């Protein structure tokens, strides 16, 4: 399998790193910088340089294995155009400056903008690649010190639907299971995630099980990928119709008597919510769901519309295949793990499809025990650890939500600020935050560890917004990007192991890394940049720590938000010592499966206890199929789907600077189905023009190469800043999670004749 490389580790040839080691290599542990799998790495440091990487055999995540990005990760520190100095835009031009000038200017701008336009005119847009201390300091500064809820992060465009899925079904965020489920499940159903390329080490872990036992891997997808090549079955469906497929599976389960009656009676309630909920494409869009008590009888009645034969045409999946899928879930002797990522989250009904996959597991009682696991995979190394747990979203606090007075009091108490300082209303979710910048309500935005001028949907509108006259944009990054291009101030950041920090991965595992290297030039950690500005704003008392002790002190303070059996986190010393520790960490013990008394000390009753919800009962939701915001029509006859490739990380700012990764996939392309290519008279390598209602792009056709979209669909990866596919995508989102749908919009496709 090409997915995960089996090399024992890479020591770079002399021409790639100047000052090659003379022998003594000091190995130190860290989580990988890249994906949410959170592999443990050992980085070899010699003469102040990172010179080698191998998988950490002590890490329960990857047990010594890495993928190509992990093995090459440290090379991403050393490209020749690393940002080492700050820049300030003067008379329209970015000019070198000193760190003091840059930090002074940021603080001064924030002060005057707050004075003239109010607190809600300043904002921060961070990342699931923020370390936990970065996110914690950002939240404390903006929510606790300044007093605005203008805090968002790119995990909104990645994991928000997963979060609202968890909250609406279970009342608490993050998976009940863990990676050990891979070692127990008999059936793996992948709901539109390309695991071979995006979560390669977990994919290898799954394939490894197939070598040892009788397991089945089902790839349910809208596009054939490398994952399909390794799966036992690929079932292709039409975009968005996973909603109907999940309901049809539930229909079959109930109809065939495969429901676990005892489990459902004792541990679940049925709810229904609003329907026809819109798409959020207009400014100021608002939506609030209203859960209503429902019943199994109503669910059964509702599911009559989803008989497999009735949804064949809508979904493009035969009744036979749906029945086959249902039989896997329904078999009482099989343990089932469902896995998903952006196919289900970047979806205008993202919360609903998360709910519906939980329904399948709840109806069959296959949940919260080893191998029975609806498992929402995370994308970024700390979308869980930072954005979800620290709560760097407009409505969130490190414990709970801003709307809840008790939660505001907890935060005010720990932060030592007046409780009135923390506003009780959320302001803007990510898309609306960029709209507010465009409208002029927001004047100042600080962007850290994210590259939105490549990754925000409907990009033309929001790029124009950043360039408006009285907007002030600060960008902290490690390399020049399309986002640093629009900055008024660029701050050079210390990257990953050039500073100390923690990440938290998909399976509730928190991982610490120490500072192993000196950052280049004046580069400074994102945490410390924020602290420097906080002090200039007059909040030195709230951020009293030193450069040497701040990470430890922040951890101690932050831990107070997560005490107790439901979310206790490990002390600093334990984190330093081990290759990751899972929460809830209770009395020195990790919790691997939540909501079952056998594994979870927070359960108050014997057996299952879904203690996030009243009476300890999980919610089964009645959620219909509703169409996407934009579908192909006469003028724009193709689906546009977008995503990633194995070798590159997101916008390619790091991986395209690693020669081997860059050479593997040097530029973006558009994948076409061979029959569509033929009809368009296009062969591999020809230039093709794609146009949506929002923008157009010309790129090289890829036919029968890595992936293959279904007929009537094209796929473009977004790693190449030379081809900004988000100029074409639509900023429609799930009304509950506010996560945009990057997987579906309508485009026209033609051969480009120059
Ligand atoms: N190599 C690499 N690995 C990464 C990343 C990276 O940049 N590079 N990024 C990380 C991050 S942040 C993320 S979020 C993950 C993303 O991981 P994935 O979600 O696995 O990857 P994507 O390429 O974004 O999405 C691809 C899949 O979306 C599915 N899809 C499209 N439309 C629909 C639909 O309507 N319903 C369903 N159910 N599926 C649909 C398609 O089947 C397609 O294969 O990867 C993480 N891992
Ligand atoms: N079309 C389309 N668009 C998408 C998606 C899609 O599937 N399709 N997926 C969405 C998803 S799921 C995600 S997660 C986002 C990801 O989108 P982004 O977060 O915008 O993409 P990254 O390339 O990860 O950006 C991280 C930036 O941080 C910089 N960086 C690295 N280390 C550090 C550091 O220590 N400090 C600082 N300050 N900077 C650092 C990198 O150089 C890079 O510019 O993209 C979203 N956009
Ligand atoms: S699978 Fe993810 S965490 Fe593991 S080495 Fe690869 S990129 Fe890093
Ligand atoms: Mo993501």
JSON list of N, CA and C in Angstrom, two decimals, residues 482-513:
[
{"chain": "A", "resi": 482, "resn": "UNK", "atom": "N", "xyz": [-0.42, 33.34, 0.39]},
{"chain": "A", "resi": 482, "resn": "UNK", "atom": "CA", "xyz": [-1.40, 34.32, -0.09]},
{"chain": "A", "resi": 482, "resn": "UNK", "atom": "C", "xyz": [-2.04, 35.11, 1.07]},
{"chain": "A", "resi": 483, "resn": "UNK", "atom": "N", "xyz": [-2.00, 34.58, 2.29]},
{"chain": "A", "resi": 483, "resn": "UNK", "atom": "CA", "xyz": [-2.55, 35.34, 3.42]},
{"chain": "A", "resi": 483, "resn": "UNK", "atom": "C", "xyz": [-1.55, 36.39, 3.92]},
{"chain": "A", "resi": 484, "resn": "UNK", "atom": "N", "xyz": [-0.27, 36.04, 3.97]},
{"chain": "A", "resi": 484, "resn": "UNK", "atom": "CA", "xyz": [0.69, 37.09, 4.35]},
{"chain": "A", "resi": 484, "resn": "UNK", "atom": "C", "xyz": [0.69, 38.20, 3.28]},
{"chain": "A", "resi": 485, "resn": "UNK", "atom": "N", "xyz": [0.35, 37.84, 2.05]},
{"chain": "A", "resi": 485, "resn": "UNK", "atom": "CA", "xyz": [0.29, 38.86, 0.97]},
{"chain": "A", "resi": 485, "resn": "UNK", "atom": "C", "xyz": [-0.68, 39.99, 1.29]},
{"chain": "A", "resi": 486, "resn": "UNK", "atom": "N", "xyz": [-1.77, 39.68, 2.00]},
{"chain": "A", "resi": 486, "resn": "UNK", "atom": "CA", "xyz": [-2.77, 40.72, 2.25]},
{"chain": "A", "resi": 486, "resn": "UNK", "atom": "C", "xyz": [-2.59, 41.36, 3.65]},
{"chain": "A", "resi": 487, "resn": "UNK", "atom": "N", "xyz": [-1.51, 40.95, 4.37]},
{"chain": "A", "resi": 487, "resn": "UNK", "atom": "CA", "xyz": [-1.35, 41.41, 5.75]},
{"chain": "A", "resi": 487, "resn": "UNK", "atom": "C", "xyz": [-0.90, 42.87, 5.83]},
{"chain": "A", "resi": 488, "resn": "UNK", "atom": "N", "xyz": [-1.26, 43.52, 6.93]},
{"chain": "A", "resi": 488, "resn": "UNK", "atom": "CA", "xyz": [-0.68, 44.83, 7.27]},
{"chain": "A", "resi": 488, "resn": "UNK", "atom": "C", "xyz": [0.54, 44.65, 8.15]},
{"chain": "A", "resi": 489, "resn": "UNK", "atom": "N", "xyz": [0.50, 43.58, 8.98]},
{"chain": "A", "resi": 489, "resn": "UNK", "atom": "CA", "xyz": [1.70, 43.21, 9.74]},
{"chain": "A", "resi": 489, "resn": "UNK", "atom": "C", "xyz": [1.87, 41.70, 9.61]},
{"chain": "A", "resi": 490, "resn": "UNK", "atom": "N", "xyz": [3.08, 41.26, 9.33]},
{"chain": "A", "resi": 490, "resn": "UNK", "atom": "CA", "xyz": [3.39, 39.82, 9.34]},
{"chain": "A", "resi": 490, "resn": "UNK", "atom": "C", "xyz": [4.30, 39.55, 10.53]},
{"chain": "A", "resi": 491, "resn": "UNK", "atom": "N", "xyz": [3.91, 38.57, 11.35]},
{"chain": "A", "resi": 491, "resn": "UNK", "atom": "CA", "xyz": [4.79, 38.17, 12.45]},
{"chain": "A", "resi": 491, "resn": "UNK", "atom": "C", "xyz": [5.38, 36.80, 12.13]},
{"chain": "A", "resi": 492, "resn": "UNK", "atom": "N", "xyz": [6.70, 36.65, 12.23]},
{"chain": "A", "resi": 492, "resn": "UNK", "atom": "CA", "xyz": [7.31, 35.35, 11.97]},
{"chain": "A", "resi": 492, "resn": "UNK", "atom": "C", "xyz": [7.09, 34.44, 13.19]},
{"chain": "A", "resi": 493, "resn": "UNK", "atom": "N", "xyz": [6.60, 33.24, 12.94]},
{"chain": "A", "resi": 493, "resn": "UNK", "atom": "CA", "xyz": [6.27, 32.36, 14.07]},
{"chain": "A", "resi": 493, "resn": "UNK", "atom": "C", "xyz": [7.33, 31.28, 14.27]},
{"chain": "A", "resi": 494, "resn": "UNK", "atom": "N", "xyz": [7.53, 30.94, 15.53]},
{"chain": "A", "resi": 494, "resn": "UNK", "atom": "CA", "xyz": [8.32, 29.76, 15.86]},
{"chain": "A", "resi": 494, "resn": "UNK", "atom": "C", "xyz": [7.44, 28.56, 15.57]},
{"chain": "A", "resi": 495, "resn": "UNK", "atom": "N", "xyz": [8.01, 27.56, 14.93]},
{"chain": "A", "resi": 495, "resn": "UNK", "atom": "CA", "xyz": [7.19, 26.46, 14.42]},
{"chain": "A", "resi": 495, "resn": "UNK", "atom": "C", "xyz": [7.35, 25.21, 15.29]},
{"chain": "A", "resi": 496, "resn": "UNK", "atom": "N", "xyz": [6.21, 24.60, 15.66]},
{"chain": "A", "resi": 496, "resn": "UNK", "atom": "CA", "xyz": [6.17, 23.26, 16.25]},
{"chain": "A", "resi": 496, "resn": "UNK", "atom": "C", "xyz": [7.28, 23.06, 17.30]},
{"chain": "A", "resi": 497, "resn": "UNK", "atom": "N", "xyz": [8.31, 22.25, 17.04]},
{"chain": "A", "resi": 497, "resn": "UNK", "atom": "CA", "xyz": [9.29, 21.93, 18.07]},
{"chain": "A", "resi": 497, "resn": "UNK", "atom": "C", "xyz": [10.34, 23.02, 18.31]},
{"chain": "A", "resi": 498, "resn": "UNK", "atom": "N", "xyz": [10.13, 24.20, 17.69]},
{"chain": "A", "resi": 498, "resn": "UNK", "atom": "CA", "xyz": [10.96, 25.35, 18.04]},
{"chain": "A", "resi": 498, "resn": "UNK", "atom": "C", "xyz": [10.41, 26.05, 19.28]},
{"chain": "A", "resi": 499, "resn": "UNK", "atom": "N", "xyz": [9.32, 25.52, 19.81]},
{"chain": "A", "resi": 499, "resn": "UNK", "atom": "CA", "xyz": [8.73, 26.07, 21.04]},
{"chain": "A", "resi": 499, "resn": "UNK", "atom": "C", "xyz": [8.10, 24.88, 21.77]},
{"chain": "A", "resi": 500, "resn": "UNK", "atom": "N", "xyz": [7.70, 25.11, 23.00]},
{"chain": "A", "resi": 500, "resn": "UNK", "atom": "CA", "xyz": [7.05, 24.03, 23.75]},
{"chain": "A", "resi": 500, "resn": "UNK", "atom": "C", "xyz": [5.55, 24.11, 23.53]},
{"chain": "A", "resi": 501, "resn": "UNK", "atom": "N", "xyz": [4.87, 22.96, 23.58]},
{"chain": "A", "resi": 501, "resn": "UNK", "atom": "CA", "xyz": [3.42, 23.02, 23.41]},
{"chain": "A", "resi": 501, "resn": "UNK", "atom": "C", "xyz": [2.75, 21.68, 23.62]},
{"chain": "A", "resi": 502, "resn": "UNK", "atom": "N", "xyz": [1.45, 21.66, 23.41]},
{"chain": "A", "resi": 502, "resn": "UNK", "atom": "CA", "xyz": [0.65, 20.44, 23.47]},
{"chain": "A", "resi": 502, "resn": "UNK", "atom": "C", "xyz": [-0.36, 20.45, 22.34]},
{"chain": "A", "resi": 503, "resn": "UNK", "atom": "N", "xyz": [-0.64, 19.26, 21.80]},
{"chain": "A", "resi": 503, "resn": "UNK", "atom": "CA", "xyz": [-1.75, 19.06, 20.86]},
{"chain": "A", "resi": 503, "resn": "UNK", "atom": "C", "xyz": [-2.68, 18.00, 21.45]},
{"chain": "A", "resi": 504, "resn": "UNK", "atom": "N", "xyz": [-3.90, 17.96, 20.97]},
{"chain": "A", "resi": 504, "resn": "UNK", "atom": "CA", "xyz": [-4.82, 16.87, 21.36]},
{"chain": "A", "resi": 504, "resn": "UNK", "atom": "C", "xyz": [-5.43, 16.25, 20.11]},
{"chain": "A", "resi": 505, "resn": "UNK", "atom": "N", "xyz": [-5.32, 14.92, 19.95]},
{"chain": "A", "resi": 505, "resn": "UNK", "atom": "CA", "xyz": [-5.72, 14.26, 18.70]},
{"chain": "A", "resi": 505, "resn": "UNK", "atom": "C", "xyz": [-7.17, 13.75, 18.73]},
{"chain": "A", "resi": 506, "resn": "UNK", "atom": "N", "xyz": [-7.53, 12.97, 17.69]},
{"chain": "A", "resi": 506, "resn": "UNK", "atom": "CA", "xyz": [-8.90, 12.44, 17.51]},
{"chain": "A", "resi": 506, "resn": "UNK", "atom": "C", "xyz": [-9.40, 11.58, 18.64]},
{"chain": "A", "resi": 507, "resn": "UNK", "atom": "N", "xyz": [-8.52, 10.89, 19.35]},
{"chain": "A", "resi": 507, "resn": "UNK", "atom": "CA", "xyz": [-9.00, 9.92, 20.35]},
{"chain": "A", "resi": 507, "resn": "UNK", "atom": "C", "xyz": [-8.82, 10.48, 21.77]},
{"chain": "A", "resi": 508, "resn": "UNK", "atom": "N", "xyz": [-8.99, 11.78, 21.93]},
{"chain": "A", "resi": 508, "resn": "UNK", "atom": "CA", "xyz": [-8.91, 12.44, 23.24]},
{"chain": "A", "resi": 508, "resn": "UNK", "atom": "C", "xyz": [-7.52, 12.26, 23.86]},
{"chain": "A", "resi": 509, "resn": "UNK", "atom": "N", "xyz": [-6.51, 12.25, 23.04]},
{"chain": "A", "resi": 509, "resn": "UNK", "atom": "CA", "xyz": [-5.14, 12.05, 23.57]},
{"chain": "A", "resi": 509, "resn": "UNK", "atom": "C", "xyz": [-4.38, 13.38, 23.52]},
{"chain": "A", "resi": 510, "resn": "UNK", "atom": "N", "xyz": [-3.93, 13.82, 24.68]},
{"chain": "A", "resi": 510, "resn": "UNK", "atom": "CA", "xyz": [-3.16, 15.06, 24.77]},
{"chain": "A", "resi": 510, "resn": "UNK", "atom": "C", "xyz": [-1.68, 14.71, 24.71]},
{"chain": "A", "resi": 511, "resn": "UNK", "atom": "N", "xyz": [-0.92, 15.44, 23.89]},
{"chain": "A", "resi": 511, "resn": "UNK", "atom": "CA", "xyz": [0.50, 15.11, 23.74]},
{"chain": "A", "resi": 511, "resn": "UNK", "atom": "C", "xyz": [1.37, 16.36, 23.87]},
{"chain": "A", "resi": 512, "resn": "UNK", "atom": "N", "xyz": [2.38, 16.23, 24.68]},
{"chain": "A", "resi": 512, "resn": "UNK", "atom": "CA", "xyz": [3.26, 17.36, 24.96]},
{"chain": "A", "resi": 512, "resn": "UNK", "atom": "C", "xyz": [4.52, 17.27, 24.11]},
{"chain": "A", "resi": 513, "resn": "UNK", "atom": "N", "xyz": [5.03, 18.41, 23.69]},
{"chain": "A", "resi": 513, "resn": "UNK", "atom": "CA", "xyz": [6.38, 18.42, 23.09]},
{"chain": "A", "resi": 513, "resn": "UNK", "atom": "C", "xyz": [7.18, 19.56, 23.67]}
]
